[in-house]
mmCIF file of C-alpha atoms in Angstrom:
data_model
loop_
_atom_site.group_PDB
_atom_site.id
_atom_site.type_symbol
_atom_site.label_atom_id
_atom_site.label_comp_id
_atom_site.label_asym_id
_atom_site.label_seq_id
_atom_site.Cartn_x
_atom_site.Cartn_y
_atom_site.Cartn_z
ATOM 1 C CA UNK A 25 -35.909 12.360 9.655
ATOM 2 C CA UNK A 26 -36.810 13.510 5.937
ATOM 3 C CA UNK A 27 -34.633 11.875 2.949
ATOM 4 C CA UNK A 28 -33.040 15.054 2.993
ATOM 5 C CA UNK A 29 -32.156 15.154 6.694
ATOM 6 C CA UNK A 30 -30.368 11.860 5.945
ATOM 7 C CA UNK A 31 -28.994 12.422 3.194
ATOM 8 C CA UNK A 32 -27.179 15.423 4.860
ATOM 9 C CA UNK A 33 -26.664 13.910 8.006
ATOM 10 C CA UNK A 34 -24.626 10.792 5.753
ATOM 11 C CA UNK A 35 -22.693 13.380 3.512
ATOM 12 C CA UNK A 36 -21.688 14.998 6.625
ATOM 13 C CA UNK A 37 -20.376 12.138 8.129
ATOM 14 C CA UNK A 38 -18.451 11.170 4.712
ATOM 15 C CA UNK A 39 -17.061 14.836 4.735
ATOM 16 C CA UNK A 40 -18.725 15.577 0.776
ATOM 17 C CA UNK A 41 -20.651 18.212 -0.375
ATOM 18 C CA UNK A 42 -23.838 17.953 -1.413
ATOM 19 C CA UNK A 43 -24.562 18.473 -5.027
ATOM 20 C CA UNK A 44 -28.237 19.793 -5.606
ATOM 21 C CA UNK A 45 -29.454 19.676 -9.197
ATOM 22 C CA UNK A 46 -32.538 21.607 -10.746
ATOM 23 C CA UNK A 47 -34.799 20.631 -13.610
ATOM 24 C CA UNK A 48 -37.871 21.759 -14.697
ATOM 25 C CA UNK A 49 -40.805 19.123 -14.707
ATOM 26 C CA UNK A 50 -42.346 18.740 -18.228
ATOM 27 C CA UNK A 51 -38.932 20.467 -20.063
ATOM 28 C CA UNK A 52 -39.377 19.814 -22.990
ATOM 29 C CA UNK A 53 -42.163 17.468 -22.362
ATOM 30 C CA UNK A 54 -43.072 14.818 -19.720
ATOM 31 C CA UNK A 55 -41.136 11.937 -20.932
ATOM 32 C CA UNK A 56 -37.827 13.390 -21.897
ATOM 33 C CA UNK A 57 -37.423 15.288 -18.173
ATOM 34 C CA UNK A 58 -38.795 11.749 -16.599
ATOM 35 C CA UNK A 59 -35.663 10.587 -18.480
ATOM 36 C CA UNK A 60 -33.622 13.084 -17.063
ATOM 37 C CA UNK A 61 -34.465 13.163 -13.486
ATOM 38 C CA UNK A 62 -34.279 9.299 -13.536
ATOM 39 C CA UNK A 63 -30.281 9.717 -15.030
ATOM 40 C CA UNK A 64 -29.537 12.577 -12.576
ATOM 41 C CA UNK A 65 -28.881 10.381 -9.094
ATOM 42 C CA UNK A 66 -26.110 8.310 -11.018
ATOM 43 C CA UNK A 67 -24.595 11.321 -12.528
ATOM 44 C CA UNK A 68 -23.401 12.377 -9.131
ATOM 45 C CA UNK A 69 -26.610 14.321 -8.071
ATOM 46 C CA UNK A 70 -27.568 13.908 -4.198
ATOM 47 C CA UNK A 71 -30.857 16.495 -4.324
ATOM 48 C CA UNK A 72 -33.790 16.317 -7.034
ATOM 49 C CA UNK A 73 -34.911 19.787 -7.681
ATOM 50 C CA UNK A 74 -37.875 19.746 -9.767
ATOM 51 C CA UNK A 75 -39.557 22.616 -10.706
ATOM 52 C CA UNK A 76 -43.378 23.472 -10.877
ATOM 53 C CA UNK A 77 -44.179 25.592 -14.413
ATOM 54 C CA UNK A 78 -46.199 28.740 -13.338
ATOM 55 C CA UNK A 79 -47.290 31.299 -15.905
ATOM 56 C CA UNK A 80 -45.588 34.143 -13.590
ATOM 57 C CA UNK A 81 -42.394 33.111 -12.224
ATOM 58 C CA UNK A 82 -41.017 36.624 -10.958
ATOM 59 C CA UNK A 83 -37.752 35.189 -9.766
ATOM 60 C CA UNK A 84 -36.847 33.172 -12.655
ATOM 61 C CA UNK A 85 -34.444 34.484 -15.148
ATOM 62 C CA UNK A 86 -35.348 33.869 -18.803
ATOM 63 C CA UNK A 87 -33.502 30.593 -19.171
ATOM 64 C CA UNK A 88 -35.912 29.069 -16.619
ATOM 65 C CA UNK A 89 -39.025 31.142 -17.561
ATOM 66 C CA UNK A 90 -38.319 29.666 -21.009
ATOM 67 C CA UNK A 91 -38.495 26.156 -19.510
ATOM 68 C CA UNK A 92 -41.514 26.879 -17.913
ATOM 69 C CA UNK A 93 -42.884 27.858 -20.956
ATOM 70 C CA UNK A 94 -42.649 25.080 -22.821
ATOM 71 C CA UNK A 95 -43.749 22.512 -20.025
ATOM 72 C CA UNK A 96 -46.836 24.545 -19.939
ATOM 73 C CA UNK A 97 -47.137 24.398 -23.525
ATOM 74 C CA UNK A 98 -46.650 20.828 -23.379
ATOM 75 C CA UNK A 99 -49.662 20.770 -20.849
ATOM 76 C CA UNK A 100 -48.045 20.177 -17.969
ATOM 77 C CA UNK A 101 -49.384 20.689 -15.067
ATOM 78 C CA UNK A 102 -49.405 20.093 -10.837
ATOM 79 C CA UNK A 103 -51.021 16.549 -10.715
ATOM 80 C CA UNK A 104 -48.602 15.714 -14.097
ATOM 81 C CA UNK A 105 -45.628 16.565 -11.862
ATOM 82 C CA UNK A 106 -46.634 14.369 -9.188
ATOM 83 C CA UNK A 107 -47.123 11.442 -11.589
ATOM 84 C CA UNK A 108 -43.183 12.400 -12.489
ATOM 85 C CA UNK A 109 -42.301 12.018 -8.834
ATOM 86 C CA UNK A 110 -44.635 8.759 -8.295
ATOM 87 C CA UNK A 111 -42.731 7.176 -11.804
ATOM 88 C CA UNK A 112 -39.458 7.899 -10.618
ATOM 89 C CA UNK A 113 -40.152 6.724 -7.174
ATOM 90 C CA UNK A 114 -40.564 3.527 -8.566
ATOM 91 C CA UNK A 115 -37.127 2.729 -8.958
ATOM 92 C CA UNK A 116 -35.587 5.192 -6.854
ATOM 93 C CA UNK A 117 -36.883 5.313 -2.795
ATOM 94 C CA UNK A 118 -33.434 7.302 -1.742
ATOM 95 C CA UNK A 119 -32.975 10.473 -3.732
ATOM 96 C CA UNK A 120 -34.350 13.255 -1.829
ATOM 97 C CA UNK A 121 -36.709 15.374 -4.289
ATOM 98 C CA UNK A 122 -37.756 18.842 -3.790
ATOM 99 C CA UNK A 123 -40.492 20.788 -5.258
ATOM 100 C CA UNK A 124 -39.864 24.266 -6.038
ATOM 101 C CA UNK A 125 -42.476 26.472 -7.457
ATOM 102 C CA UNK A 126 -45.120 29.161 -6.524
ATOM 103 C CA UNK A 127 -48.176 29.551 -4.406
ATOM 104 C CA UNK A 128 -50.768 29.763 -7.033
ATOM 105 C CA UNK A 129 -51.018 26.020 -8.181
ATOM 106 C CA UNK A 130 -50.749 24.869 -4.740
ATOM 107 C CA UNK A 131 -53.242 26.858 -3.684
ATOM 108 C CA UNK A 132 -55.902 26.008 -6.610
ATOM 109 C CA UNK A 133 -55.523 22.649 -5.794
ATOM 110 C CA UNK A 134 -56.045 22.990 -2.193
ATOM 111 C CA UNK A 135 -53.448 22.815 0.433
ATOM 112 C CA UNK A 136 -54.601 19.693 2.656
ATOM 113 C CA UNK A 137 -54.571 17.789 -0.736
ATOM 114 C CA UNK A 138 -51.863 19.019 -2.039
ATOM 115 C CA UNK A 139 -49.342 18.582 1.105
ATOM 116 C CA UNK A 140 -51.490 14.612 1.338
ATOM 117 C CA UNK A 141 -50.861 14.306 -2.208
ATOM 118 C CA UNK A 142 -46.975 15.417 -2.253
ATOM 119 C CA UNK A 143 -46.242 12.885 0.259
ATOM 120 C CA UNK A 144 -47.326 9.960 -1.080
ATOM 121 C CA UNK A 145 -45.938 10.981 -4.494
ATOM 122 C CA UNK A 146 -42.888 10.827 -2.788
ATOM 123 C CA UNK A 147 -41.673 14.848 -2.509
ATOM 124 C CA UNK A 148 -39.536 15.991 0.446
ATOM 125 C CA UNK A 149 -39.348 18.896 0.829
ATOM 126 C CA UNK A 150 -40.980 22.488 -0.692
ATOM 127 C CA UNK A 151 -39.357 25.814 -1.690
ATOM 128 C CA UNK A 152 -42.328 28.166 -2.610
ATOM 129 C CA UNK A 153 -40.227 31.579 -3.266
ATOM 130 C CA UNK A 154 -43.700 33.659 -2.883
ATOM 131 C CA UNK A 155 -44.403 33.220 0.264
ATOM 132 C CA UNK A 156 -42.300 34.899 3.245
ATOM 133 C CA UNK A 157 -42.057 33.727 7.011
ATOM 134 C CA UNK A 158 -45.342 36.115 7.589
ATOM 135 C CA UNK A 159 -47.203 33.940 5.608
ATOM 136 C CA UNK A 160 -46.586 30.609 7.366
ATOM 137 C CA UNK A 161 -49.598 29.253 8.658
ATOM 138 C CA UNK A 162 -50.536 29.274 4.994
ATOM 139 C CA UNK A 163 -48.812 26.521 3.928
ATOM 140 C CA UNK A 164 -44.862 26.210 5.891
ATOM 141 C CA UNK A 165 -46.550 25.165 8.977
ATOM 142 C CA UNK A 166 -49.082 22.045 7.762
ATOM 143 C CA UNK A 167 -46.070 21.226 5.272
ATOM 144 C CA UNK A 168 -44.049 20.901 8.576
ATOM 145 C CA UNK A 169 -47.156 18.709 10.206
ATOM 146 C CA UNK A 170 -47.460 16.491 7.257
ATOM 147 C CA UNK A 171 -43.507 15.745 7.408
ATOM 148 C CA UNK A 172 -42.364 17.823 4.466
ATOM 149 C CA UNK A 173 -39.285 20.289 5.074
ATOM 150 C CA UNK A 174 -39.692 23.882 3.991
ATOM 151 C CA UNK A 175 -36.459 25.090 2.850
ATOM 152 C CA UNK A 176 -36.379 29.380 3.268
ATOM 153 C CA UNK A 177 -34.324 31.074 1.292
ATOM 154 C CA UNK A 178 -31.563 33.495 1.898
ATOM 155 C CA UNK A 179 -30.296 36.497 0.031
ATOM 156 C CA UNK A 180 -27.465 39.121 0.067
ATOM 157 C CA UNK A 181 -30.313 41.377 1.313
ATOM 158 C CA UNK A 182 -31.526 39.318 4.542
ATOM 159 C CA UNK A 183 -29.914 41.115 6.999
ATOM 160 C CA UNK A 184 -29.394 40.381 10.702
ATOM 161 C CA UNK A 185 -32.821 41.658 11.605
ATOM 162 C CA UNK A 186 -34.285 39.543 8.994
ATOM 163 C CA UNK A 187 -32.324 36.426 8.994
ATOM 164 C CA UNK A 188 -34.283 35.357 12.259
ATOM 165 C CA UNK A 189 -38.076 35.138 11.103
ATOM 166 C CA UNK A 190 -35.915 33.358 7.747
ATOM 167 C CA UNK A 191 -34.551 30.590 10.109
ATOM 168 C CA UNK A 192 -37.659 30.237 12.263
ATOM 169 C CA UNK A 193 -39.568 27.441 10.609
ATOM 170 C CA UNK A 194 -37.305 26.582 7.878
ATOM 171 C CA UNK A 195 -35.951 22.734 7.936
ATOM 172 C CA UNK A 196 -34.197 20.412 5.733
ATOM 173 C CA UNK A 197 -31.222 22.732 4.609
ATOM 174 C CA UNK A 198 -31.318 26.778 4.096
ATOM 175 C CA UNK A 199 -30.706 27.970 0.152
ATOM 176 C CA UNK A 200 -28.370 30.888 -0.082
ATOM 177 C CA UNK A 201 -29.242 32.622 -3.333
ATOM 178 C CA UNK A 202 -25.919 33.990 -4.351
ATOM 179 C CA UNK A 203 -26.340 36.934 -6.143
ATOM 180 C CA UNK A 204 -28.848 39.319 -6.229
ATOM 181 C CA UNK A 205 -31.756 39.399 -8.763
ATOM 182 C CA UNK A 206 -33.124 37.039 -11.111
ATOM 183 C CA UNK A 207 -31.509 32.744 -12.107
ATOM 184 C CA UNK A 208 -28.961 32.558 -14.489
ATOM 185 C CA UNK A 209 -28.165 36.438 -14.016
ATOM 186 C CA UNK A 210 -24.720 36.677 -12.656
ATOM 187 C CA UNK A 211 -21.962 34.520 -11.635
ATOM 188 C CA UNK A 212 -21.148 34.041 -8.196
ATOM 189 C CA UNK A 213 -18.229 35.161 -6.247
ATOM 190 C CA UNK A 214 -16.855 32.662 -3.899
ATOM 191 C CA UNK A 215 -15.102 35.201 -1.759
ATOM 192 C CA UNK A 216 -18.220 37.207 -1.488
ATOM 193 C CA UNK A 217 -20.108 34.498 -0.716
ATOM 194 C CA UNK A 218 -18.047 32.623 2.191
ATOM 195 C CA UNK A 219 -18.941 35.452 4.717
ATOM 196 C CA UNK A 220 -22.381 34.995 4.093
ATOM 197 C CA UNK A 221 -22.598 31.314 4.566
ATOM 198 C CA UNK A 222 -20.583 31.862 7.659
ATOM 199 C CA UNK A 223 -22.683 34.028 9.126
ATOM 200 C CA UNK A 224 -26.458 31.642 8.307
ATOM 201 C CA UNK A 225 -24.181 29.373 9.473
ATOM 202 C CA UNK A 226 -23.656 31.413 12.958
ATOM 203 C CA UNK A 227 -27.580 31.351 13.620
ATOM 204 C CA UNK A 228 -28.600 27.840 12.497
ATOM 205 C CA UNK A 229 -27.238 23.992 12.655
ATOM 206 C CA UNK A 230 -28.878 23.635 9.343
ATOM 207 C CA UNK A 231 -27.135 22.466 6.417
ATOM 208 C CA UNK A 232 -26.276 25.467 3.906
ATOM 209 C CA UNK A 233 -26.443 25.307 0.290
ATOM 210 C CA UNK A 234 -25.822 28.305 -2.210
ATOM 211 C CA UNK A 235 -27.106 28.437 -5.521
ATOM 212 C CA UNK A 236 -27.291 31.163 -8.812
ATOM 213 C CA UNK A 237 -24.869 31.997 -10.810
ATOM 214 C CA UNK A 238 -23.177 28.574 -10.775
ATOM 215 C CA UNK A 239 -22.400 27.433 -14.798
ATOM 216 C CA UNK A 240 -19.418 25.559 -14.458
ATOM 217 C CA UNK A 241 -17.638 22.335 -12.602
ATOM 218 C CA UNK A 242 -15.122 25.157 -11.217
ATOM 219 C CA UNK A 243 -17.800 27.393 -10.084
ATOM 220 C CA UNK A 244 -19.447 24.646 -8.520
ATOM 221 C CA UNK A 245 -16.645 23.568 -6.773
ATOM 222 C CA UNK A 246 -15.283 27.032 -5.478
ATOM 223 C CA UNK A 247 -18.899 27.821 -3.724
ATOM 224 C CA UNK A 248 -19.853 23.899 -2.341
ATOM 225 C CA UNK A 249 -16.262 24.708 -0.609
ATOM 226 C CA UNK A 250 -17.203 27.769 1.023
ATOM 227 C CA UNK A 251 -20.878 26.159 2.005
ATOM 228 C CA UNK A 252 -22.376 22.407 2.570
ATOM 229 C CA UNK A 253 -23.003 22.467 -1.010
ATOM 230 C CA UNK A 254 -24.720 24.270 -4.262
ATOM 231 C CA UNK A 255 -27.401 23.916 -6.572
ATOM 232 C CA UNK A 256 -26.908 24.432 -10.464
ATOM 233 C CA UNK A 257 -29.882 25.103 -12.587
ATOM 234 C CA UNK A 258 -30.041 27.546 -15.315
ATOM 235 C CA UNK A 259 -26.877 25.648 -16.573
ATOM 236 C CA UNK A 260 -28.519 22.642 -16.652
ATOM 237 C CA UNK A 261 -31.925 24.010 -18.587
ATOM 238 C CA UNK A 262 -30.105 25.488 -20.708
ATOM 239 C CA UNK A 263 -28.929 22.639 -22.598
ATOM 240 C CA UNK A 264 -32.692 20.921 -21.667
ATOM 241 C CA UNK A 265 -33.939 23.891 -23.984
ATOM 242 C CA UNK A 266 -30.682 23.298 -26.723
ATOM 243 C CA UNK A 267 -32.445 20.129 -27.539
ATOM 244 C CA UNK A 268 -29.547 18.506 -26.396
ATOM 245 C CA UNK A 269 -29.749 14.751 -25.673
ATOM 246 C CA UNK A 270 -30.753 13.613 -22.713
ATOM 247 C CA UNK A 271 -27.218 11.461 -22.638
ATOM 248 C CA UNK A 272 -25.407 15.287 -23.390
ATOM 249 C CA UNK A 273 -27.459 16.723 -20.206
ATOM 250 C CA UNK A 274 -26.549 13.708 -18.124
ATOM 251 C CA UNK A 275 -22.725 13.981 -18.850
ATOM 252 C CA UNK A 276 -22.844 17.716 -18.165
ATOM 253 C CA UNK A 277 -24.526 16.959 -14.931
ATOM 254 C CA UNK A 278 -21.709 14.676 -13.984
ATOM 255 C CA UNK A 279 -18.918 17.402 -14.330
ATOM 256 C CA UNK A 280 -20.910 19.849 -12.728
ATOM 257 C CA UNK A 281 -21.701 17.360 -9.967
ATOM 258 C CA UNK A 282 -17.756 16.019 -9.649
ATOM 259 C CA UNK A 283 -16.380 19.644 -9.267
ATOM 260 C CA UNK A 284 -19.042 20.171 -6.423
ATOM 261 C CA UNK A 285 -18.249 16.888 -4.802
ATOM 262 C CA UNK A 286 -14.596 18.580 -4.708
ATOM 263 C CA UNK A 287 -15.705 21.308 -2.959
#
């Protein structure tokens, strides 16, 4: 089992929801989001969800394609990430962290190194939004071998025909992308939403997060309760990107992550 297989697996005993936080890796610079990530587990957070800046991220809204920005313009870069993870794994073996980017670094880099490298930083898991189920062998299936999860996601738009090849390699938890489009777009609908989660849930034991469109403690905890919890992000960013200070973000966290834990 991964961290995030057990970490599941134990809020799932406890009856909680899990709360699944997002930051970008080098937002605003190295330091500051190594602050941030280190605050987030005692803030309530129970999944690390650390971006990789890319120069084209087409499903990122602007909030996050701003954050991306400035990483990159603080030079930050793949191996810089993996120092992040490697620093906070120092005083943190527990927290399940998941990388979530696109293809392009990880294929520069090379993906035998990159998948060695990831694991002994300490990541757990991989959401690479620009690569679908076709494209497995590519990098799902020897992330699978080297003991990494690959977490698919789902959208409004994956119907019954598609939902299948989704779910056929796809481990650690399934993310249900609530709304359709871009992060940070539109809020999310609870009541749309439930049927959805109930019918992933119909064609998988895997735990089922949603995320988009989730900005407040009440938002979080109306769609953790129709789902095995949610992931906030552009929320989060956002106040990453106010220049707010790191204490601020961290207390923010917190609410969001108590009204999920409601759920």
């Amino acid at each position: 089992m991964t961290r995030i297989d057990r970490t599941f697996a134990a809020l799932k005993a406890e009856g909680r929801k899990a709360f699944v936080a997002y930051i970008m890796a080098g937002d605003p610079d190295m330091e500051t989001s190594l602050q941030i990530m280190r605050g987030l587990p005692a803030a309530g957070v129970d999944v690390i969800e650390l971006g990789l800046p890319f120069t084209d991220p087409m499903a990122d809204g602007p909030t996050i394609q701003a954050a991306g920005q400035r990483a990159l313009e603080g030079h930050q870069t793949l191996a810089k990430t993996l120092d992040m993870v490697r620093a906070f794994r120092q005083g943190d073996a527990g927290t399940p962290i998941v990388l979530m980017g696109y293809y392009n670094p990880i294929y520069s880099r090379g993906v035998d190194r990159f998948l060695a490298e990831a694991k002994e930083a300490g990541i757990d898991g991989l959401i690479v939004v620009d690569l679908p189920p076709e494209e497995d062998a590519e990098l799902c299936l020897p992330a699978q071998a080297a003991g990494l999860n690959f977490i698919r996601l789902a959208t409004p738009t994956t119907d019954a025909q598609r939902l299948p090849k989704v779910l056929q390699n796809t481990s650690g938890f399934v993310y249900y992308v609530s709304v359709t489009g871009i992060t940070g777009a539109a809020q999310a609908q609870a009541g749309a939403v439930g049927p959805e989660i109930a019918r992933i849930k119909a064609s998988t034991d895997l735990p089922v997060v949603v995320g988009f469109g989730i900005a407040t403690p009440e938002s979080a905890q109306a769609l953790a309760g129709v789902a095995d919890g949610c992931v906030v992000g552009s929320a989060i960013v956002k106040l990453v990107g106010e220049g707010r200070p790191v204490p601020e973000v961290l207390a923010r966290v917190a609410e969001l992550a108590a009204g999920a834990h409601r759920g």
